[in-house]
CSV table of C-alpha atoms and ligand atoms in Angstrom, one decimal:
chain,number,residue,atom,x,y,z
A,1,MET,CA,-30.3,-19.6,-78.0
A,2,GLN,CA,-31.2,-17.4,-80.9
A,3,HIS,CA,-34.1,-15.2,-79.9
A,4,LYS,CA,-37.0,-15.8,-82.6
A,5,GLY,CA,-38.9,-13.0,-83.7
A,6,ALA,CA,-36.8,-10.5,-82.2
A,7,ARG,CA,-36.1,-7.2,-84.2
A,8,ARG,CA,-32.3,-7.1,-84.5
A,9,ILE,CA,-31.0,-4.0,-83.0
A,10,ASP,CA,-27.9,-2.8,-84.9
A,11,ARG,CA,-26.8,0.7,-84.6
A,12,ARG,CA,-23.3,0.5,-86.7
A,13,PRO,CA,-22.9,3.8,-88.3
A,14,VAL,CA,-23.7,2.6,-91.8
A,15,THR,CA,-26.7,1.1,-90.8
A,16,ARG,CA,-27.7,4.2,-88.5
A,17,ALA,CA,-27.2,6.4,-92.0
A,18,LEU,CA,-29.4,4.0,-93.3
A,19,THR,CA,-32.5,4.0,-91.2
A,20,ALA,CA,-32.5,7.8,-90.8
A,21,ALA,CA,-32.7,7.7,-94.6
A,22,ALA,CA,-35.9,5.1,-94.4
A,23,CYS,CA,-37.4,7.4,-91.8
A,24,ALA,CA,-36.6,10.5,-93.7
A,25,LEU,CA,-38.6,8.3,-96.7
A,26,ALA,CA,-41.4,7.6,-94.2
A,27,LEU,CA,-40.3,3.8,-94.2
A,28,CYS,CA,-40.3,4.4,-89.9
A,29,GLY,CA,-43.3,6.3,-89.6
A,30,PRO,CA,-47.0,4.3,-88.7
A,31,ALA,CA,-46.1,1.2,-90.5
A,32,ALA,CA,-42.8,0.9,-88.9
A,33,GLN,CA,-45.3,1.2,-85.0
A,34,GLU,CA,-45.8,-1.9,-83.0
A,35,THR,CA,-49.0,-3.3,-83.9
A,36,ARG,CA,-49.9,-4.4,-80.1
A,37,ALA,CA,-50.7,-2.0,-77.1
A,38,LEU,CA,-49.2,-3.0,-73.5
A,39,LYS,CA,-52.3,-1.5,-72.2
A,40,ASP,CA,-54.6,-3.7,-73.7
A,41,LEU,CA,-52.5,-6.8,-72.9
A,42,VAL,CA,-51.7,-6.8,-68.9
A,43,PRO,CA,-54.9,-8.0,-66.9
A,44,GLY,CA,-58.0,-6.0,-66.1
A,45,GLY,CA,-57.9,-3.7,-63.5
A,46,TRP,CA,-54.2,-3.2,-63.7
A,47,LEU,CA,-52.0,-0.2,-64.8
A,48,ILE,CA,-49.3,0.0,-67.2
A,49,GLY,CA,-47.7,3.3,-66.7
A,50,VAL,CA,-44.8,5.5,-67.8
A,51,ALA,CA,-43.1,8.7,-65.9
A,52,ILE,CA,-43.1,11.7,-68.4
A,53,ASN,CA,-41.1,14.4,-68.8
A,54,GLN,CA,-42.0,18.1,-69.2
A,55,ASN,CA,-41.3,18.2,-72.7
A,56,GLN,CA,-44.2,15.2,-73.3
A,57,SER,CA,-46.8,16.5,-70.7
A,58,ASP,CA,-46.3,19.5,-72.9
A,59,GLU,CA,-46.8,17.7,-76.0
A,60,ARG,CA,-44.0,19.0,-77.3
A,61,ASP,CA,-42.4,15.9,-78.2
A,62,THR,CA,-44.9,14.5,-80.4
A,63,ALA,CA,-43.3,11.0,-80.9
A,64,ALA,CA,-43.7,10.0,-77.5
A,65,VAL,CA,-46.9,11.5,-77.0
A,66,ASP,CA,-48.3,9.3,-79.6
A,67,LEU,CA,-46.2,6.5,-78.0
A,68,ILE,CA,-47.4,7.4,-74.1
A,69,THR,CA,-51.3,7.7,-75.8
A,70,ARG,CA,-51.2,4.4,-77.5
A,71,GLN,CA,-49.2,2.5,-75.0
A,72,PHE,CA,-50.2,3.6,-71.4
A,73,ASN,CA,-53.2,4.1,-69.4
A,74,ALA,CA,-50.9,5.7,-66.5
A,75,ILE,CA,-48.6,8.2,-66.0
A,76,SER,CA,-46.3,9.4,-63.7
A,77,PRO,CA,-44.3,12.7,-63.5
A,78,GLU,CA,-40.9,12.4,-63.8
A,79,ASN,CA,-40.0,15.5,-62.0
A,80,LEU,CA,-43.2,18.0,-62.1
A,81,LEU,CA,-44.6,17.4,-58.6
A,82,LYS,CA,-41.3,16.7,-56.8
A,83,PHE,CA,-41.4,19.3,-54.3
A,84,GLU,CA,-38.8,21.6,-55.7
A,85,SER,CA,-40.6,21.9,-58.6
A,86,VAL,CA,-44.1,22.4,-57.5
A,87,HIS,CA,-42.9,24.7,-53.9
A,88,ARG,CA,-39.5,26.4,-55.0
A,89,GLN,CA,-40.0,29.3,-52.4
A,90,PRO,CA,-41.9,29.3,-49.1
A,91,ASP,CA,-44.6,31.8,-50.0
A,92,GLY,CA,-44.9,30.3,-53.6
A,93,PHE,CA,-46.2,27.5,-55.6
A,94,THR,CA,-46.0,26.9,-59.3
A,95,PHE,CA,-48.8,25.2,-60.9
A,96,GLU,CA,-49.1,25.8,-64.9
A,97,ALA,CA,-46.6,22.6,-65.9
A,98,GLN,CA,-48.2,20.7,-63.4
A,99,ASP,CA,-51.9,21.6,-64.4
A,100,ARG,CA,-50.7,20.3,-68.1
A,101,TYR,CA,-49.4,17.2,-66.7
A,102,VAL,CA,-52.5,16.0,-65.0
A,103,ALA,CA,-54.7,17.7,-68.1
A,104,PHE,CA,-52.5,15.3,-70.4
A,105,GLY,CA,-53.6,12.2,-68.1
A,106,GLN,CA,-57.5,13.1,-67.8
A,107,GLN,CA,-58.1,14.3,-71.5
A,108,ARG,CA,-56.4,10.6,-72.4
A,109,GLY,CA,-58.5,8.9,-69.4
A,110,MET,CA,-55.3,7.8,-67.8
A,111,ALA,CA,-54.9,7.5,-64.1
A,112,VAL,CA,-52.7,10.2,-63.0
A,113,ILE,CA,-49.9,9.4,-60.6
A,114,GLY,CA,-48.5,12.3,-57.6
A,115,HIS,CA,-44.9,11.6,-57.2
A,116,THR,CA,-43.6,12.6,-54.8
A,117,LEU,CA,-44.7,14.5,-51.5
A,118,VAL,CA,-41.9,13.9,-48.6
A,119,TRP,CA,-38.7,12.8,-49.8
A,120,HIS,CA,-34.7,14.1,-49.1
A,121,SER,CA,-33.8,14.9,-52.4
A,122,GLN,CA,-35.1,17.6,-54.9
A,123,THR,CA,-36.6,19.3,-52.0
A,124,PRO,CA,-35.2,23.2,-51.4
A,125,ALA,CA,-33.2,23.7,-48.2
A,126,TRP,CA,-35.8,26.4,-46.6
A,127,VAL,CA,-38.1,23.4,-46.2
A,128,TRP,CA,-35.9,22.3,-43.5
A,129,ALA,CA,-34.2,25.1,-42.7
A,130,GLY,CA,-34.7,27.1,-38.9
A,131,SER,CA,-34.0,30.7,-38.1
A,132,ASP,CA,-31.1,30.1,-36.4
A,133,GLY,CA,-29.5,28.5,-39.8
A,134,GLY,CA,-29.8,25.2,-38.2
A,135,LEU,CA,-33.1,23.0,-38.4
A,136,ALA,CA,-36.3,24.0,-37.9
A,137,ASP,CA,-38.0,22.9,-34.8
A,138,ARG,CA,-40.5,20.1,-35.2
A,139,ALA,CA,-43.8,22.1,-35.3
A,140,THR,CA,-42.5,24.7,-37.6
A,141,MET,CA,-41.5,21.5,-40.0
A,142,LEU,CA,-44.7,19.8,-39.6
A,143,GLU,CA,-46.8,22.7,-40.4
A,144,ARG,CA,-44.4,23.1,-43.8
A,145,MET,CA,-45.3,19.5,-44.5
A,146,ARG,CA,-48.8,20.1,-44.2
A,147,VAL,CA,-48.9,23.1,-46.3
A,148,HIS,CA,-47.1,21.5,-49.0
A,149,ILE,CA,-49.9,18.4,-48.5
A,150,ALA,CA,-53.1,20.3,-48.2
A,151,THR,CA,-51.9,22.6,-51.2
A,152,VAL,CA,-50.6,20.2,-53.8
A,153,VAL,CA,-52.6,16.8,-52.9
A,154,GLY,CA,-55.7,19.5,-52.9
A,155,ARG,CA,-55.4,21.0,-55.7
A,156,TYR,CA,-55.7,17.9,-57.5
A,157,LYS,CA,-58.2,16.3,-55.1
A,158,GLY,CA,-60.3,13.5,-57.5
A,159,ARG,CA,-57.8,13.8,-60.3
A,160,ILE,CA,-54.8,12.5,-58.7
A,161,ARG,CA,-55.1,9.0,-58.4
A,162,GLY,CA,-52.7,8.0,-55.8
A,163,TRP,CA,-49.7,9.8,-54.3
A,164,ASP,CA,-46.4,8.6,-53.3
A,165,VAL,CA,-46.4,10.4,-50.1
A,166,VAL,CA,-42.8,9.0,-48.8
A,167,ASN,CA,-40.0,8.2,-51.1
A,168,GLU,CA,-37.1,6.5,-49.8
A,169,ALA,CA,-37.2,6.6,-46.2
A,170,LEU,CA,-34.9,3.8,-45.3
A,171,ASN,CA,-31.0,2.6,-45.8
A,172,ASP,CA,-30.5,-0.8,-46.9
A,173,ASP,CA,-30.1,-1.9,-43.1
A,174,GLY,CA,-33.8,-1.3,-42.9
A,175,THR,CA,-33.7,1.7,-40.5
A,176,LEU,CA,-34.4,4.9,-40.9
A,177,ARG,CA,-32.9,7.1,-43.4
A,178,ASP,CA,-31.3,10.0,-41.1
A,179,SER,CA,-33.2,12.4,-43.0
A,180,PRO,CA,-33.9,16.2,-42.4
A,181,TRP,CA,-37.1,15.5,-42.6
A,182,ARG,CA,-36.7,12.7,-39.4
A,183,ARG,CA,-33.9,14.5,-37.6
A,184,GLY,CA,-36.5,17.9,-37.3
A,185,ILE,CA,-39.5,16.1,-36.5
A,186,GLY,CA,-38.9,12.3,-35.5
A,187,ASP,CA,-39.7,9.0,-36.6
A,188,ASP,CA,-43.4,10.2,-37.1
A,189,TYR,CA,-42.8,12.1,-39.8
A,190,ILE,CA,-43.9,9.4,-41.8
A,191,ALA,CA,-47.0,8.7,-40.1
A,192,LYS,CA,-47.5,12.5,-40.2
A,193,ALA,CA,-47.1,12.6,-44.3
A,194,PHE,CA,-49.6,10.3,-44.5
A,195,GLU,CA,-52.1,12.2,-42.0
A,196,PHE,CA,-52.0,15.3,-43.9
A,197,ALA,CA,-52.2,13.1,-47.2
A,198,ARG,CA,-55.6,11.7,-46.2
A,199,GLU,CA,-57.0,15.0,-45.0
A,200,ALA,CA,-56.0,16.3,-48.2
A,201,ASP,CA,-57.8,14.0,-50.5
A,202,PRO,CA,-59.7,11.2,-48.2
A,203,GLY,CA,-60.2,9.8,-51.9
A,204,ALA,CA,-56.9,9.6,-53.2
A,205,GLU,CA,-54.8,6.2,-52.7
A,206,LEU,CA,-51.5,6.7,-50.7
A,207,TYR,CA,-48.6,5.0,-51.0
A,208,TYR,CA,-44.7,4.2,-49.6
A,209,ASN,CA,-42.3,4.2,-52.2
A,210,ASP,CA,-38.7,2.7,-52.0
A,211,PHE,CA,-36.0,0.9,-53.8
A,212,ASN,CA,-33.9,-2.1,-53.2
A,213,LEU,CA,-36.8,-4.0,-51.6
A,214,ALA,CA,-36.3,-7.1,-53.3
A,215,THR,CA,-32.4,-7.2,-53.3
A,216,ARG,CA,-32.5,-6.3,-49.6
A,217,PRO,CA,-34.2,-8.6,-47.2
A,218,ALA,CA,-33.7,-6.2,-44.0
A,219,LYS,CA,-34.5,-3.2,-46.5
A,220,ARG,CA,-38.3,-4.9,-47.3
A,221,ALA,CA,-38.5,-5.4,-43.6
A,222,GLY,CA,-38.1,-1.8,-42.7
A,223,ALA,CA,-40.6,-1.2,-45.4
A,224,ILE,CA,-43.1,-3.8,-44.0
A,225,ARG,CA,-42.5,-2.3,-40.4
A,226,ILE,CA,-43.3,0.8,-41.8
A,227,VAL,CA,-46.8,-0.2,-43.4
A,228,LYS,CA,-47.5,-2.2,-40.0
A,229,GLU,CA,-47.3,1.1,-38.4
A,230,LEU,CA,-49.4,3.2,-40.4
A,231,GLN,CA,-51.7,0.4,-40.5
A,232,GLN,CA,-52.0,0.5,-36.4
A,233,ARG,CA,-52.0,4.1,-36.0
A,234,GLY,CA,-55.3,3.6,-38.6
A,235,LEU,CA,-53.9,5.5,-41.4
A,236,ARG,CA,-54.6,4.7,-44.9
A,237,ILE,CA,-52.4,2.9,-47.0
A,238,ASP,CA,-52.7,1.4,-50.3
A,239,ALA,CA,-49.7,0.0,-51.6
A,240,VAL,CA,-46.1,-0.1,-51.4
A,241,GLY,CA,-44.0,0.7,-54.4
A,242,GLU,CA,-40.6,-0.9,-55.0
A,243,GLN,CA,-39.1,1.6,-57.6
A,244,GLY,CA,-37.6,-1.3,-59.8
A,245,HIS,CA,-34.4,0.1,-61.1
A,246,TRP,CA,-33.0,-3.0,-61.6
A,247,ARG,CA,-29.9,-4.8,-63.3
A,248,LEU,CA,-29.5,-7.7,-65.8
A,249,ASN,CA,-28.9,-10.2,-62.9
A,250,THR,CA,-30.4,-8.6,-60.2
A,251,PRO,CA,-32.7,-9.0,-58.1
A,252,THR,CA,-33.4,-12.5,-59.0
A,253,VAL,CA,-37.0,-13.8,-60.2
A,254,ALA,CA,-36.9,-15.9,-56.7
A,255,GLU,CA,-36.4,-12.2,-55.0
A,256,ILE,CA,-39.0,-10.5,-57.1
A,257,ASP,CA,-41.5,-13.0,-56.1
A,258,GLN,CA,-40.2,-13.2,-52.6
A,259,THR,CA,-41.0,-9.5,-52.6
A,260,ILE,CA,-44.2,-9.3,-53.8
A,261,THR,CA,-45.2,-11.8,-51.4
A,262,GLU,CA,-43.9,-10.5,-48.4
A,263,LEU,CA,-45.2,-7.1,-49.5
A,264,ARG,CA,-48.8,-8.2,-50.2
A,265,ALA,CA,-49.2,-10.2,-46.9
A,266,THR,CA,-49.6,-7.0,-45.3
A,267,GLY,CA,-52.6,-6.6,-47.0
A,268,VAL,CA,-51.7,-3.7,-48.9
A,269,LYS,CA,-51.3,-4.2,-52.7
A,270,VAL,CA,-47.8,-3.8,-54.5
A,271,MET,CA,-46.3,-1.6,-57.1
A,272,ILE,CA,-43.5,-1.4,-59.4
A,273,THR,CA,-43.0,2.4,-59.7
A,274,GLU,CA,-40.0,3.3,-61.8
A,275,LEU,CA,-38.6,0.4,-63.8
A,276,ASP,CA,-35.8,0.1,-65.9
A,277,VAL,CA,-32.7,-2.1,-66.6
A,278,ASN,CA,-29.1,-0.7,-66.2
A,279,LEU,CA,-27.0,-2.2,-68.6
A,280,LEU,CA,-23.9,-0.2,-67.9
A,281,PRO,CA,-21.1,-1.1,-65.5
A,282,PRO,CA,-21.4,0.8,-62.1
A,283,THR,CA,-19.1,3.5,-62.3
A,284,ALA,CA,-18.1,7.0,-60.6
A,285,PRO,CA,-17.9,9.9,-62.8
A,286,PRO,CA,-14.6,11.0,-64.1
A,287,ALA,CA,-12.9,13.1,-62.2
A,288,PRO,CA,-13.6,17.1,-63.8
A,289,GLY,CA,-11.3,17.3,-67.0
A,290,GLN,CA,-10.9,13.8,-67.1
A,291,PRO,CA,-12.0,11.6,-70.2
A,292,ARG,CA,-14.2,8.7,-69.2
A,293,GLU,CA,-12.9,5.4,-69.4
A,294,PRO,CA,-14.2,3.4,-72.4
A,295,ALA,CA,-14.6,0.8,-70.4
A,296,ALA,CA,-17.6,3.0,-68.3
A,297,ASN,CA,-19.7,3.3,-71.7
A,298,PRO,CA,-19.5,0.3,-73.4
A,299,TYR,CA,-22.5,0.8,-76.2
A,300,VAL,CA,-21.6,3.9,-77.5
A,301,ASP,CA,-21.8,2.4,-81.1
A,302,GLY,CA,-25.0,0.4,-80.0
A,303,LEU,CA,-26.1,-2.7,-78.4
A,304,PRO,CA,-24.9,-5.8,-79.0
A,305,ASP,CA,-27.3,-8.2,-80.0
A,306,ASP,CA,-26.8,-10.6,-77.2
A,307,VAL,CA,-27.0,-7.7,-74.9
A,308,GLN,CA,-30.2,-6.7,-76.5
A,309,GLN,CA,-31.6,-10.2,-76.0
A,310,ALA,CA,-30.6,-10.7,-72.4
A,311,LEU,CA,-32.3,-7.4,-72.0
A,312,ALA,CA,-35.6,-8.9,-73.4
A,313,ARG,CA,-35.4,-11.8,-71.5
A,314,CYS,CA,-34.8,-9.8,-68.0
A,315,TYR,CA,-38.3,-8.1,-68.7
A,316,ALA,CA,-40.0,-11.2,-69.6
A,317,ASN,CA,-39.0,-13.0,-66.6
A,318,ALA,CA,-39.8,-10.0,-64.3
A,319,PHE,CA,-43.1,-10.0,-66.2
A,320,ARG,CA,-44.2,-13.4,-66.0
A,321,VAL,CA,-43.6,-12.9,-61.9
A,322,PHE,CA,-46.0,-9.8,-62.2
A,323,LEU,CA,-48.4,-11.8,-64.1
A,324,LYS,CA,-47.8,-15.0,-61.4
A,325,HIS,CA,-49.0,-12.3,-59.0
A,326,ARG,CA,-51.6,-10.8,-60.9
A,327,ASP,CA,-53.9,-9.9,-58.3
A,328,ASP,CA,-51.5,-8.7,-55.6
A,329,ILE,CA,-49.9,-5.6,-58.2
A,330,THR,CA,-52.1,-2.8,-59.1
A,331,ARG,CA,-49.5,-1.1,-61.4
A,332,VAL,CA,-46.2,-1.7,-63.4
A,333,THR,CA,-44.6,1.8,-64.6
A,334,PHE,CA,-41.6,2.3,-66.6
A,335,TRP,CA,-39.1,4.9,-65.5
A,336,GLY,CA,-39.2,6.7,-69.4
A,337,VAL,CA,-40.7,6.4,-72.4
A,338,SER,CA,-37.6,5.4,-74.5
A,339,ASP,CA,-33.8,4.8,-74.1
A,340,GLY,CA,-33.0,8.1,-74.9
A,341,ASP,CA,-35.7,9.8,-72.1
A,342,SER,CA,-33.8,7.7,-69.5
A,343,TRP,CA,-32.2,9.3,-66.2
A,344,LEU,CA,-29.5,6.4,-66.7
A,345,ASN,CA,-27.9,7.8,-69.4
A,346,ARG,CA,-26.3,10.7,-67.5
A,347,GLY,CA,-23.3,11.0,-70.1
A,348,ARG,CA,-23.0,7.3,-71.4
A,349,MET,CA,-25.4,5.5,-73.3
A,350,ASN,CA,-27.6,3.0,-71.6
A,351,TYR,CA,-30.5,0.7,-73.1
A,352,PRO,CA,-32.8,0.1,-70.3
A,353,LEU,CA,-36.6,0.7,-71.8
A,354,LEU,CA,-39.1,-1.3,-74.0
A,355,TRP,CA,-37.9,1.8,-77.1
A,356,ASP,CA,-34.9,2.6,-78.4
A,357,ARG,CA,-33.5,5.9,-79.1
A,358,GLN,CA,-36.1,6.3,-82.8
A,359,ARG,CA,-38.8,5.6,-80.6
A,360,GLN,CA,-39.1,1.9,-82.3
A,361,PRO,CA,-40.1,-1.1,-79.9
A,362,LYS,CA,-37.1,-3.1,-78.8
A,363,ALA,CA,-36.8,-6.9,-78.4
A,364,ALA,CA,-37.9,-6.3,-75.1
A,365,PHE,CA,-41.1,-4.9,-75.9
A,366,GLU,CA,-41.8,-8.2,-78.3
A,367,GLU,CA,-41.5,-10.2,-75.2
A,368,VAL,CA,-43.3,-8.7,-72.8
A,369,THR,CA,-46.2,-8.5,-74.6
A,370,LYS,CA,-45.5,-11.9,-75.6
A,371,VAL,CA,-45.5,-12.8,-71.9
A,372,LEU,CA,-48.8,-10.7,-71.3
A,373,MET,CA,-50.5,-12.5,-74.2
A,374,THR,CA,-50.2,-16.0,-72.1
A,375,LYS,CA,-52.0,-14.6,-69.4
A,376,SER,CA,-55.2,-16.2,-69.6
B,1,GLA,C1,-35.5,7.9,-57.6
B,1,GLA,C2,-37.0,8.9,-57.5
B,1,GLA,C3,-37.2,9.1,-59.3
B,1,GLA,C4,-36.1,9.7,-59.9
B,1,GLA,C5,-35.2,8.5,-59.6
B,1,GLA,C6,-34.4,8.5,-61.0
B,1,GLA,O1,-36.0,6.8,-58.0
B,1,GLA,O2,-37.6,8.5,-56.9
B,1,GLA,O3,-38.3,10.5,-58.8
B,1,GLA,O4,-35.9,10.7,-59.6
B,1,GLA,O5,-34.7,8.3,-58.6
B,1,GLA,O6,-34.5,9.8,-61.6
């Protein structure tokens, strides 16, 4: 069915040249901006967020800054608060850009999110290293974790609304990932991280965050076990984040619905924390020096209209489920501002978000806003 009212995005070279010319004549200025704002349309109390990069939190990317400010009421740092960004060396923390990120959100009255304290990735090797070249012992690793959390969470006490305390602790089968944190400390490293975060800022919300919770029921069950164990220990956990790195046909609407229902049944809230929709075929990177197969990068000249409309429907369907669960969900955050900002490009041309490379709203934006307008 032809989608009505959608902007047809055609990026053939001639069109691109014309678009650039029109922009040069300022026709793509404020007049071409979207007239609706996601943050005004979401149910009361919801946060609608976006992950921002340092060019954005430092306000160098002014077009993105305008868009973020107009559209969103929450921000997550794409990389700035990861262990390797903030605590690269054992005896030194880096806070300049991080402070600017927090100030960016505060100045705009946004909820500022912290991402992420304990993860197996983007963490420097010293964190887990023992003096003998192997893994550090439990006490040493716990103390490093405690100092990291106390310093970073403590610095932004009262200013960061909530923290992804532990990221991606699970395998797809629901067992605990054999990360260096787990090998060094034991299974209770998760509980310890939540305990340290609570100590550092008793007022901050604390989250467990992972991917594939919608598509892998066993993994979802693992997340539910983590929540219940934290609750049994009397530790604070406010919400589970399903990252939401999704594809056009997966997860299904039923899977998203079921996931929110099951997670919410534990008593905590649910968040979609890193939403994007990957439109490219799964593929291994080309061998060094070899060109990429054209089939691996099918949309170099633009996104065909049928795929653009499929993306819009996919987002609309997801937001219908989110709205159905409006009292269960506290936040939906997109992982990136516009297609050009997305981690999903990685040398290819992907189109996973609501704004295109020119920061113009896509059909997906129009459809999401239409769904949100039906909410009451
Ligand atoms: C994971 C992490 C994010 C980000 C994305 C990909 O989902 O939680 O911080 O690194 O991968 O960019």
